[in-house]
PDB file of C-alpha atoms and ligand atoms in Angstrom:
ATOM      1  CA  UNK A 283      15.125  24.447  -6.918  1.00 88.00           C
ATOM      2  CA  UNK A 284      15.228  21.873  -4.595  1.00 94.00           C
ATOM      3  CA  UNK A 285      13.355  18.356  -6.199  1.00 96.00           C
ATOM      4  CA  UNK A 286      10.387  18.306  -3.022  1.00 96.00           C
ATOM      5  CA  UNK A 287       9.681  22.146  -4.374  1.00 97.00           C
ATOM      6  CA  UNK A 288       8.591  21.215  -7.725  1.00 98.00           C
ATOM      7  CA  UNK A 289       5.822  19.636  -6.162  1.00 98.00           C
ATOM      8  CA  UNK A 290       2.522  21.690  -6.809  1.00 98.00           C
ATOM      9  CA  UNK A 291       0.775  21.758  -3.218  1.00 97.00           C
ATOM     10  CA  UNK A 292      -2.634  21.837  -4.949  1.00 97.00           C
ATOM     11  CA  UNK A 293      -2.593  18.925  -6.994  1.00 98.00           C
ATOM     12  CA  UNK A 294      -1.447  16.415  -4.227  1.00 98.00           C
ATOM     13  CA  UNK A 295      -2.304  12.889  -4.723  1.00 98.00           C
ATOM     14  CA  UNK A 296      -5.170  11.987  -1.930  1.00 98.00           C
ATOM     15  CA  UNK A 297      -3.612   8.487  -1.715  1.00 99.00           C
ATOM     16  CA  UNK A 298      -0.489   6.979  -3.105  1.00 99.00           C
ATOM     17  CA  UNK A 299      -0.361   2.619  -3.017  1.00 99.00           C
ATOM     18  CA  UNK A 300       2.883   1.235  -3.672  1.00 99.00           C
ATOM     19  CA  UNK A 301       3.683  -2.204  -4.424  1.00 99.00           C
ATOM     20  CA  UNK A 302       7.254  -2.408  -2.546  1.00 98.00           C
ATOM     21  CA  UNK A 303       9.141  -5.065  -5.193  1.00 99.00           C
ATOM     22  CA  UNK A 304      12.575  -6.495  -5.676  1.00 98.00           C
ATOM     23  CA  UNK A 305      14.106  -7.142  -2.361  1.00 98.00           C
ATOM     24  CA  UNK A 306      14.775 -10.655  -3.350  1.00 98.00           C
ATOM     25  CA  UNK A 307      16.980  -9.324  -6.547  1.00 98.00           C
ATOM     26  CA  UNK A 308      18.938  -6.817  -5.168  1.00 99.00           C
ATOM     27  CA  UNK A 309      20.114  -9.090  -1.815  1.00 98.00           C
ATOM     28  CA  UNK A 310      20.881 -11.579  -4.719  1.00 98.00           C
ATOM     29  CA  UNK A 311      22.874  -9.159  -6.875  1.00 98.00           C
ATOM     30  CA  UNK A 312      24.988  -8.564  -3.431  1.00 98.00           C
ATOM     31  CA  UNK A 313      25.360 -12.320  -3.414  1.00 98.00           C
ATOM     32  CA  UNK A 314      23.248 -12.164  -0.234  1.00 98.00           C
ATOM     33  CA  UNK A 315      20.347 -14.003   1.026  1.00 97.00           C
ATOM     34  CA  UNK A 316      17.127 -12.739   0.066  1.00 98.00           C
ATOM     35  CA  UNK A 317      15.990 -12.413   3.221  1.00 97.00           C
ATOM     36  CA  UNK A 318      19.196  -9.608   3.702  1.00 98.00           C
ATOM     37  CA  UNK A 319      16.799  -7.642   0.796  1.00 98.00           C
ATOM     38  CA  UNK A 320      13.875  -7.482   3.024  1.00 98.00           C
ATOM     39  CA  UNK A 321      15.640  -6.294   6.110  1.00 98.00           C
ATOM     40  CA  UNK A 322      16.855  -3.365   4.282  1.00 98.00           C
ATOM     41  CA  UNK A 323      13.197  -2.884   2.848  1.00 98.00           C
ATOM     42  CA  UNK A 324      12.633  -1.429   5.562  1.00 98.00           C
ATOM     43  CA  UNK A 325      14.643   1.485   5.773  1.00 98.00           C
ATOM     44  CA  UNK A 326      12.330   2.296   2.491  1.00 98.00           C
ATOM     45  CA  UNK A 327       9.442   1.771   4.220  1.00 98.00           C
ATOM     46  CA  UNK A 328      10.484   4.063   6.812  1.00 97.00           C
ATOM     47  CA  UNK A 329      11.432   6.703   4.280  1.00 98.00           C
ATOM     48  CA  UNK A 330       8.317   6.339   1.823  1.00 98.00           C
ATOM     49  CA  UNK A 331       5.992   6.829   5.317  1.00 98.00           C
ATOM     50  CA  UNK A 332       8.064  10.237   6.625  1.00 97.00           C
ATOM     51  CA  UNK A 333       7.928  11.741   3.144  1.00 98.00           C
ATOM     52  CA  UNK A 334       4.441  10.579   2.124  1.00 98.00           C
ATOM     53  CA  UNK A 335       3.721  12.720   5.817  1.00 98.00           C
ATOM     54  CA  UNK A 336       5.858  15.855   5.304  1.00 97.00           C
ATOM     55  CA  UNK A 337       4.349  16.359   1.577  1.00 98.00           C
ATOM     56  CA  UNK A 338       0.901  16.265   2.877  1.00 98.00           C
ATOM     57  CA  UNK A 339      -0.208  12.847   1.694  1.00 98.00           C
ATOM     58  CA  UNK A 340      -3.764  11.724   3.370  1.00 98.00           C
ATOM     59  CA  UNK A 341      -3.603   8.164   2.672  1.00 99.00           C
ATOM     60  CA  UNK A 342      -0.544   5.516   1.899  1.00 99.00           C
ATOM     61  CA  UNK A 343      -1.014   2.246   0.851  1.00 99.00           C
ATOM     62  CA  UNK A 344       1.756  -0.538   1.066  1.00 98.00           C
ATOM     63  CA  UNK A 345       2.122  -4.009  -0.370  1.00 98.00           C
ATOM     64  CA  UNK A 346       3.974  -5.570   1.523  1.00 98.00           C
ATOM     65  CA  UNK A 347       2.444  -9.436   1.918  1.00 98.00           C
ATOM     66  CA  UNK A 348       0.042 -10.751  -0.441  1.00 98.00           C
ATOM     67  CA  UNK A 349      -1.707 -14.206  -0.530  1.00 98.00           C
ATOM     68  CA  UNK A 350       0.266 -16.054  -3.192  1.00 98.00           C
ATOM     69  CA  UNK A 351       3.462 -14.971  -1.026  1.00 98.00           C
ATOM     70  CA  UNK A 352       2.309 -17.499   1.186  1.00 98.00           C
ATOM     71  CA  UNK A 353       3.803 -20.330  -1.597  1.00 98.00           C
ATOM     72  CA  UNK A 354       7.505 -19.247  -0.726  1.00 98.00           C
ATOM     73  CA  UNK A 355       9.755 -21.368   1.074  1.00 98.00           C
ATOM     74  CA  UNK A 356       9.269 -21.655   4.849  1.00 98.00           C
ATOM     75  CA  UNK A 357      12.013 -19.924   5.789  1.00 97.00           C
ATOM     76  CA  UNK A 358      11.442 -16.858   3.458  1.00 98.00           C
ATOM     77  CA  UNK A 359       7.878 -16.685   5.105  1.00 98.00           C
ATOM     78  CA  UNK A 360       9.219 -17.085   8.642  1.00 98.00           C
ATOM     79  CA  UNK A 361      11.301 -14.236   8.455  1.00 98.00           C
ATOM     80  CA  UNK A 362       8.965 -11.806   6.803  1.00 98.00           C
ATOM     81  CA  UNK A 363       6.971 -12.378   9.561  1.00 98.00           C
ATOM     82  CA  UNK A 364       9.630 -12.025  12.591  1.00 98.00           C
ATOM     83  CA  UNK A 365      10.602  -8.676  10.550  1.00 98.00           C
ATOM     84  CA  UNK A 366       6.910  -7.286  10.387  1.00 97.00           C
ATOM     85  CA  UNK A 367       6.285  -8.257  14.241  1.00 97.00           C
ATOM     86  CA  UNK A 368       9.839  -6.536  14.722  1.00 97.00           C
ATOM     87  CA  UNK A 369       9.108  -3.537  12.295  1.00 97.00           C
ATOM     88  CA  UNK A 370       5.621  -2.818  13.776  1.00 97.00           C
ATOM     89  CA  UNK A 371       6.809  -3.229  17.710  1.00 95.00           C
ATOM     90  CA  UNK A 372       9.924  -0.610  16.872  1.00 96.00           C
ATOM     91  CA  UNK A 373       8.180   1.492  14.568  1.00 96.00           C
ATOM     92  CA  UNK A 374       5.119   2.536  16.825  1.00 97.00           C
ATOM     93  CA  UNK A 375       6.712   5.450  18.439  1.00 96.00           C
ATOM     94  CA  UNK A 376       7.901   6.860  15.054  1.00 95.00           C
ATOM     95  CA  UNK A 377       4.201   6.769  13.899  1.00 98.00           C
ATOM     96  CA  UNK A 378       3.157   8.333  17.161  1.00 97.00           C
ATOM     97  CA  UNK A 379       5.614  10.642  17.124  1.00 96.00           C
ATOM     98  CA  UNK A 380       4.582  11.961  13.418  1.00 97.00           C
ATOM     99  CA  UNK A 381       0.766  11.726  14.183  1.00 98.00           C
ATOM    100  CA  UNK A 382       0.410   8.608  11.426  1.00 98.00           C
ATOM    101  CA  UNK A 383      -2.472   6.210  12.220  1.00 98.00           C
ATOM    102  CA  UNK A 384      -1.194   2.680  10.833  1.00 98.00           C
ATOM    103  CA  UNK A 385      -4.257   0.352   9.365  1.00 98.00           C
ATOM    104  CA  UNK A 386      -4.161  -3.256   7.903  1.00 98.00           C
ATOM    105  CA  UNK A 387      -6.144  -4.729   4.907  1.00 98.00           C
ATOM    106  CA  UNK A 388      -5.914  -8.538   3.866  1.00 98.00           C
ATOM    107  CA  UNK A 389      -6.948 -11.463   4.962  1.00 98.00           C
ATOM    108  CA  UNK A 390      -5.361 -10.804   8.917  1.00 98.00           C
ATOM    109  CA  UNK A 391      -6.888 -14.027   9.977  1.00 97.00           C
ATOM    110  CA  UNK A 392      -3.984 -15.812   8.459  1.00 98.00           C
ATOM    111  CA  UNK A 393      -0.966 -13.909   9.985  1.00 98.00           C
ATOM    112  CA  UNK A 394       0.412 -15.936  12.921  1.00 98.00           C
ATOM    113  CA  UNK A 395      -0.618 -14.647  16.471  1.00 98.00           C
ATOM    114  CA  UNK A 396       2.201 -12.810  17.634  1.00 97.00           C
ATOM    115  CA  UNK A 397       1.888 -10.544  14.230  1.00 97.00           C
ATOM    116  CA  UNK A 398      -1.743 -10.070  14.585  1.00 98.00           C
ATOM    117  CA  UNK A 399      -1.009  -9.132  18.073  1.00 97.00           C
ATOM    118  CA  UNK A 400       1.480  -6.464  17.362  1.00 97.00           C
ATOM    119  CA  UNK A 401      -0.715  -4.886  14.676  1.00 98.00           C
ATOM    120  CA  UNK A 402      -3.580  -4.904  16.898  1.00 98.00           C
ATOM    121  CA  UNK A 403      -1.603  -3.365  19.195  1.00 98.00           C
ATOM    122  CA  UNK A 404       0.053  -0.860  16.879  1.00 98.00           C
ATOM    123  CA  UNK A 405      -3.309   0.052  15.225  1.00 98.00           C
ATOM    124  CA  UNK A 406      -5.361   0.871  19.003  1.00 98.00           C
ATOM    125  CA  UNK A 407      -2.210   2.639  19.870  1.00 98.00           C
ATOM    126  CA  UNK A 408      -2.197   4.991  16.855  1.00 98.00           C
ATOM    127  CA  UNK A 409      -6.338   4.876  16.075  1.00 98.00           C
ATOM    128  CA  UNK A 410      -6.891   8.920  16.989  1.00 98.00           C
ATOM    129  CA  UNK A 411      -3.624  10.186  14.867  1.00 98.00           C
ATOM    130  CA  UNK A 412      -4.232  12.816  12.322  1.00 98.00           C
ATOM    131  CA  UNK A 413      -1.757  13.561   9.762  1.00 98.00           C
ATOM    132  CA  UNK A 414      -1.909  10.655   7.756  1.00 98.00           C
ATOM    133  CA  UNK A 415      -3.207   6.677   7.739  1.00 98.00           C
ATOM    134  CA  UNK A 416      -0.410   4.518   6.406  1.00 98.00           C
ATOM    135  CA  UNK A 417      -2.306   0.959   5.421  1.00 98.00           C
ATOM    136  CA  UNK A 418      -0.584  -2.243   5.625  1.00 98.00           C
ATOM    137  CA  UNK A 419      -1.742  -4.634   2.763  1.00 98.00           C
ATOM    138  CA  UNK A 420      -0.892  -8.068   4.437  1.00 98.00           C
ATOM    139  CA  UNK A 421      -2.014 -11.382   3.255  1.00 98.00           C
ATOM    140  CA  UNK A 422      -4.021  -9.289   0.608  1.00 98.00           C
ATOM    141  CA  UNK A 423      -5.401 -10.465  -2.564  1.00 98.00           C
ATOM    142  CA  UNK A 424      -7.932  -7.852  -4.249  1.00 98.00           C
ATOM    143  CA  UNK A 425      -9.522 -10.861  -5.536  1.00 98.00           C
ATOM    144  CA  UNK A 426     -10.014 -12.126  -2.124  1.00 98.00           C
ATOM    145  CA  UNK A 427     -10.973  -8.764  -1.017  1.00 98.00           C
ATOM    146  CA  UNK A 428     -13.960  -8.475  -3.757  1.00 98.00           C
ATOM    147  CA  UNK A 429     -15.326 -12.272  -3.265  1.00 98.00           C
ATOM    148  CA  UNK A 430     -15.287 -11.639   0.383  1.00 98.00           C
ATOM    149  CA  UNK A 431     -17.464  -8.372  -0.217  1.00 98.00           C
ATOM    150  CA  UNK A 432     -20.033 -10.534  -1.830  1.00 97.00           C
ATOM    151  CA  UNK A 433     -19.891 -12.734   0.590  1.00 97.00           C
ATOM    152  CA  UNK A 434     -20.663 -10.545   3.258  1.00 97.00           C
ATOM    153  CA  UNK A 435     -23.754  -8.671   1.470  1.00 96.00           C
ATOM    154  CA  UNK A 436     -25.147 -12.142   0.827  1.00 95.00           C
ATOM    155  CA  UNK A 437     -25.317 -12.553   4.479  1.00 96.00           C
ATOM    156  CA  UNK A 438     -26.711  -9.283   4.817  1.00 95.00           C
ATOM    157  CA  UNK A 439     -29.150  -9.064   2.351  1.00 92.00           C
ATOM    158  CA  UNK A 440     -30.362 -12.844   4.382  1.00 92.00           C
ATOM    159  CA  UNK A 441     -30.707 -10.630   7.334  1.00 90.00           C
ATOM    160  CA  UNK A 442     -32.354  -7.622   5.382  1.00 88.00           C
ATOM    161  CA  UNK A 443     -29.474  -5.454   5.405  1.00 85.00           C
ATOM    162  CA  UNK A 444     -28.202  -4.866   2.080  1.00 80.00           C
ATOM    163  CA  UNK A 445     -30.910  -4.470  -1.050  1.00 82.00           C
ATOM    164  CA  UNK A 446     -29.999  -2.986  -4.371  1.00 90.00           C
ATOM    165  CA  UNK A 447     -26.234  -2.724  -4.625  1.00 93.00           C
ATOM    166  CA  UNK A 448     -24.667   0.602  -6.081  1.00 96.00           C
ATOM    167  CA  UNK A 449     -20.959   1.020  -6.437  1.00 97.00           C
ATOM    168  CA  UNK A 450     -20.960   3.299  -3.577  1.00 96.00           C
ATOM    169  CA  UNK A 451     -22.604   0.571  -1.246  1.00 95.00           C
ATOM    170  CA  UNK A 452     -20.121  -2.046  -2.810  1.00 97.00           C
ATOM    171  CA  UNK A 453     -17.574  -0.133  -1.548  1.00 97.00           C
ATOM    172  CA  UNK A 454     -18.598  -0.402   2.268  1.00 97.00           C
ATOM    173  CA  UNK A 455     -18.251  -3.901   1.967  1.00 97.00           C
ATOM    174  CA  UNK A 456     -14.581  -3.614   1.008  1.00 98.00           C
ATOM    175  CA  UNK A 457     -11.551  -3.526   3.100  1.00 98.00           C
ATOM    176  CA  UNK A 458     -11.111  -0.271   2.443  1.00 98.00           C
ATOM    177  CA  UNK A 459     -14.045   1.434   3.330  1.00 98.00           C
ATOM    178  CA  UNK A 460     -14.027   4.998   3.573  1.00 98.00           C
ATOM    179  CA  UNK A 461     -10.962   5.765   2.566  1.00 98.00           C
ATOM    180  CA  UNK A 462     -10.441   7.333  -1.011  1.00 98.00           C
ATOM    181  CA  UNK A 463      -9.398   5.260  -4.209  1.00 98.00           C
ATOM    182  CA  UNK A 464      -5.575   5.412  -4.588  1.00 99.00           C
ATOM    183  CA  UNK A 465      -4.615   8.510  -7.530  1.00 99.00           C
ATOM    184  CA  UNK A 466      -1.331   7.257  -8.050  1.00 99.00           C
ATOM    185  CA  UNK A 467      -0.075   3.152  -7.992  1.00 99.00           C
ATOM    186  CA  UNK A 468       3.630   2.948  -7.701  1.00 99.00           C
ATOM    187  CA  UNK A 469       5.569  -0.057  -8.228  1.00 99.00           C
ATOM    188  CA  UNK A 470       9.251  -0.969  -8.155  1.00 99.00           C
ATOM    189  CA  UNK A 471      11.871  -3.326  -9.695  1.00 98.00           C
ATOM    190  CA  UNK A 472      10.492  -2.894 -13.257  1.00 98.00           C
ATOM    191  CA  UNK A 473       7.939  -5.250 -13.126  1.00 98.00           C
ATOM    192  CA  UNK A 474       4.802  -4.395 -14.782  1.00 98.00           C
ATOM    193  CA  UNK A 475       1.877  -5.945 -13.525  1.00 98.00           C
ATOM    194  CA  UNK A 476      -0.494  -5.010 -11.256  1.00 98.00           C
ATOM    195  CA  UNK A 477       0.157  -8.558  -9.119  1.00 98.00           C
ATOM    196  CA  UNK A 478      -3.842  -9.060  -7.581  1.00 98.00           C
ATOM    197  CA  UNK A 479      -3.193  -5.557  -5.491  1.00 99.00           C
ATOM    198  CA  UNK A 480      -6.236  -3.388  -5.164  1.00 98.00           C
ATOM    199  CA  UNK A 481      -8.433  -4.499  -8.030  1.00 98.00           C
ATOM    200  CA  UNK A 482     -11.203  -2.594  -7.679  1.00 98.00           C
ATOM    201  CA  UNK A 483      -9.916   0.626  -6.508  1.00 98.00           C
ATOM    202  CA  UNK A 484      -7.552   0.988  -9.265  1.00 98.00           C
ATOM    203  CA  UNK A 485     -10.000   1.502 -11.954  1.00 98.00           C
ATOM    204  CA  UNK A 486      -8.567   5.115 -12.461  1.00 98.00           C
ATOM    205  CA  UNK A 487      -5.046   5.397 -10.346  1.00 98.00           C
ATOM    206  CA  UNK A 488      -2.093   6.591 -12.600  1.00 98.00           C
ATOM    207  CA  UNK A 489       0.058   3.567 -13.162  1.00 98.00           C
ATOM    208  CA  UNK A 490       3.978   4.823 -12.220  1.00 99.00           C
ATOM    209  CA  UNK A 491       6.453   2.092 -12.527  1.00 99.00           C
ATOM    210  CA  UNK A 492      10.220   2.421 -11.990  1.00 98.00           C
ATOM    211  CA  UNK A 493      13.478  -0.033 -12.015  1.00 98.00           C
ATOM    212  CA  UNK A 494      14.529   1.020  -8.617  1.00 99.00           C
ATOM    213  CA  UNK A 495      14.311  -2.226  -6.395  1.00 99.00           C
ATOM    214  CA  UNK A 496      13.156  -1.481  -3.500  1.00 99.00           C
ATOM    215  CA  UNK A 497      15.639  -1.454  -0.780  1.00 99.00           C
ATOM    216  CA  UNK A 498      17.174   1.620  -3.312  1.00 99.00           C
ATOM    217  CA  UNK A 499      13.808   3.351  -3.088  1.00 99.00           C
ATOM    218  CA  UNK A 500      14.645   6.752  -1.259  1.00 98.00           C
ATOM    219  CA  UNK A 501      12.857  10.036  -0.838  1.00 98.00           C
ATOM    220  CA  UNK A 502      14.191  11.582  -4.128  1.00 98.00           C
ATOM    221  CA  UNK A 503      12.108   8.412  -5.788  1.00 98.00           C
ATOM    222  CA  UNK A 504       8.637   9.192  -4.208  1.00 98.00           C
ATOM    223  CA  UNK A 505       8.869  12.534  -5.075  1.00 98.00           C
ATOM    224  CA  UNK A 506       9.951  12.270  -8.933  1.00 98.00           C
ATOM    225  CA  UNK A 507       6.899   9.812  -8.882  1.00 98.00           C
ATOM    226  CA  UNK A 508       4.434  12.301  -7.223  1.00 98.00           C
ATOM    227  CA  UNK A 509       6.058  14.878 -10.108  1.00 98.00           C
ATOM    228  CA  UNK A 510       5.290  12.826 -12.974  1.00 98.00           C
ATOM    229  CA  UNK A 511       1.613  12.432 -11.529  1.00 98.00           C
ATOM    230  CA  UNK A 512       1.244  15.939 -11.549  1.00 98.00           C
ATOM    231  CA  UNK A 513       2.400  16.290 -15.168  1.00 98.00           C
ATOM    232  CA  UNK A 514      -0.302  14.032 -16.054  1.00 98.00           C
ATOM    233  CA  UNK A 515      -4.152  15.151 -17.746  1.00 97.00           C
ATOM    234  CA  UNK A 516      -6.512  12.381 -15.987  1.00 98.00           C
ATOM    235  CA  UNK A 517      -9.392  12.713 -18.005  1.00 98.00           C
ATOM    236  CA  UNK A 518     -11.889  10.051 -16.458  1.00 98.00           C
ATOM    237  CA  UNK A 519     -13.522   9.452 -20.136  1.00 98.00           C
ATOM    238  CA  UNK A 520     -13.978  12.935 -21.152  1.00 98.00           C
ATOM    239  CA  UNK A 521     -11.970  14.403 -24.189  1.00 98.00           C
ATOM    240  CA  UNK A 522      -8.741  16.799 -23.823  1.00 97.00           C
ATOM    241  CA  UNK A 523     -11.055  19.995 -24.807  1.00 97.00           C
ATOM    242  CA  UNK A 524     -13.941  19.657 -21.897  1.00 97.00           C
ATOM    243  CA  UNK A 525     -11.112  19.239 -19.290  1.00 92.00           C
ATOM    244  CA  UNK A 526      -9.534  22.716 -20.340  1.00 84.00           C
TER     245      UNK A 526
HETATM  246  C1  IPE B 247       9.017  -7.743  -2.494  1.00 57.41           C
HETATM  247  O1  IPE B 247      10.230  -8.205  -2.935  1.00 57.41           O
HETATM  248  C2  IPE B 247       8.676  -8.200  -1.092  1.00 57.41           C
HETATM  249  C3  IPE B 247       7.640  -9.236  -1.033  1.00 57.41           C
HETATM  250  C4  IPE B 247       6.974  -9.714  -2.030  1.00 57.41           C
HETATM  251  C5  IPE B 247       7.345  -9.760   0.278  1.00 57.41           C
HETATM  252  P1  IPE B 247      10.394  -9.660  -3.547  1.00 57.41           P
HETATM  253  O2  IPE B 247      10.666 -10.593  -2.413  1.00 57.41           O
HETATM  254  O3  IPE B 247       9.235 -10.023  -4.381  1.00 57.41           O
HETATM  255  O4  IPE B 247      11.699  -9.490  -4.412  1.00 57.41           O
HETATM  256  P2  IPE B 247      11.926 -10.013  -5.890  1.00 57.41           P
HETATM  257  O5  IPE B 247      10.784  -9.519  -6.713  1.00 57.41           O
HETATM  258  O6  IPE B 247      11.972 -11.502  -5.825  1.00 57.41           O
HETATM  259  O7  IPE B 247      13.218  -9.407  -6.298  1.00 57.41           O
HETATM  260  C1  IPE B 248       3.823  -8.385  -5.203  1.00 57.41           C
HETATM  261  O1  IPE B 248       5.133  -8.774  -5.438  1.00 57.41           O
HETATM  262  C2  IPE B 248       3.517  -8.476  -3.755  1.00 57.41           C
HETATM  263  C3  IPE B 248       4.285  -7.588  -2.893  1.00 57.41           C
HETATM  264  C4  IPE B 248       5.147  -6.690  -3.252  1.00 57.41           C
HETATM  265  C5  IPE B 248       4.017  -7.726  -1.509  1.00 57.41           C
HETATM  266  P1  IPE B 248       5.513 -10.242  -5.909  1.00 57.41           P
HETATM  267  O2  IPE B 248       6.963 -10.269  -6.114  1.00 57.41           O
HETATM  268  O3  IPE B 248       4.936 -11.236  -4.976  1.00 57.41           O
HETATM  269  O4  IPE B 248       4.705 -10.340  -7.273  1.00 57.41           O
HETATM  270  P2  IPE B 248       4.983 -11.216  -8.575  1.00 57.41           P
HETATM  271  O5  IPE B 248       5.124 -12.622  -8.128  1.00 57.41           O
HETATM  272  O6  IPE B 248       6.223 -10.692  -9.202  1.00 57.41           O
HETATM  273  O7  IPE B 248       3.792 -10.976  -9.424  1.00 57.41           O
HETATM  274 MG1   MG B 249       8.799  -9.704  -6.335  1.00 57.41          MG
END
């Protein structure tokens, strides 16, 4: 039986994050620049997004930029950048084409113009697809993401907006409002550490970690991961007996 078959179509994860690691390593293994590691990240990314879509994923959450990446050198940053402007501007027609509706969370403000521009773009273009959101975590920090909740119910609550504060109405204020918290975190290149990626909406995700580095993530490796989810009893508290 073909690997994608052993997935049980009822038991789908909602949304999948995955924190794309190790494209620095595995360009340096090749005696390469790291930089040659991120290029070929995206071919990943490309194959992650197609088979998140064709398994019937709703939601799929990428890491690919967070604040502290902002301390590389100058020319590691430079090129991330040109090669998310470049990514995003090719890309667009592949997401139209499979009905995916791209999204952004992080602190945008801080990407240089010409990559705000793109995603702006990129995001209008694709705002009324269907099949599946893919999120782009860029410039994120969950930390970030949670002070800068408070921060806007404080002005709210000066302009009589927000009162009492559930977890529900916490969540509004977050950059990822409305959409689901992720079932399953994935991240590569054997690191294990969750690395300031969606703090609060991890509280319950399944933690799958593999040594694959990134640019060697292929569709085989999502859906082993999506496998092992499945195999999983996610008991939210409650013993083994009162989830039979
Ligand atoms: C992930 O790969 C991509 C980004 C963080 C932008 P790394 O660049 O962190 O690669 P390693 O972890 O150094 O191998
Ligand atoms: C996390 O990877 C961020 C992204 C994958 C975008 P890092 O490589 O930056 O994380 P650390 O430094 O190993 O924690
Ligand atoms: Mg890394």
């Amino acid at each position: 039986m073909a690997l994608i078959e052993q997935i049980e179509k009822e038991n789908l994860p909602k949304h999948i994050a995955i924190t794309m690691d190790g494209n620095g390593r595995w360009a340096e293994g090749k005696g390469k620049f790291r930089v040659f590691g991120h290029q070929h990240g995206v071919k990943s990314v490309r194959e992650a997004v197609e088979t998140a879509a064709e398994i019937g994923i709703k939601y799929l959450t990428l890491y690919a930029f967070s604040t502290e990446n902002w301390n590389r050198s100058e020319r590691e940053v430079n090129a991330l950048m040109t090669l998310l402007i470049s990514t995003i501007s090719k890309e667009t027609k592949t997401l139209m084409k499979n009905d995916i509706c791209l999204n952004a969370i992080g602190k945008l403000s801080q990407l240089p113009k010409k990559c705000k521009q793109e995603l702006e773009q990129a995001v209008e273009k694709t705002k009324n697809n269907k099949r599946m959101t893919l999120i782009l975590a860029l410039s994120y920090s969950g930390r970030w993401e949670i002070v800068n909740a408070v921060n806007k119910i404080i002005h709210d609550s000066k302009n009589n907006l927000a009162k009492e504060i559930t977890e529900d109405t916490f969540q509004q204020y977050l950059n990822t409002k409305g959409v689901p918290d992720p079932e399953l975190l994935i991240r590569t290149s054997g690191e294990h550490r969750i690395s300031n990626f969606l703090l609060w909406q991890i509280a319950y995700s399944e933690l799958y970690f593999t040594d694959t580095l990134w640019p060697d993530f292929r569709k085989e490796d999502l859906i082993k991961a999506i496998i092992d989810y499945q195999k999983r009893e996610r008991r939210f508290g409650k013993t083994k007996a009162q989830i039979k």
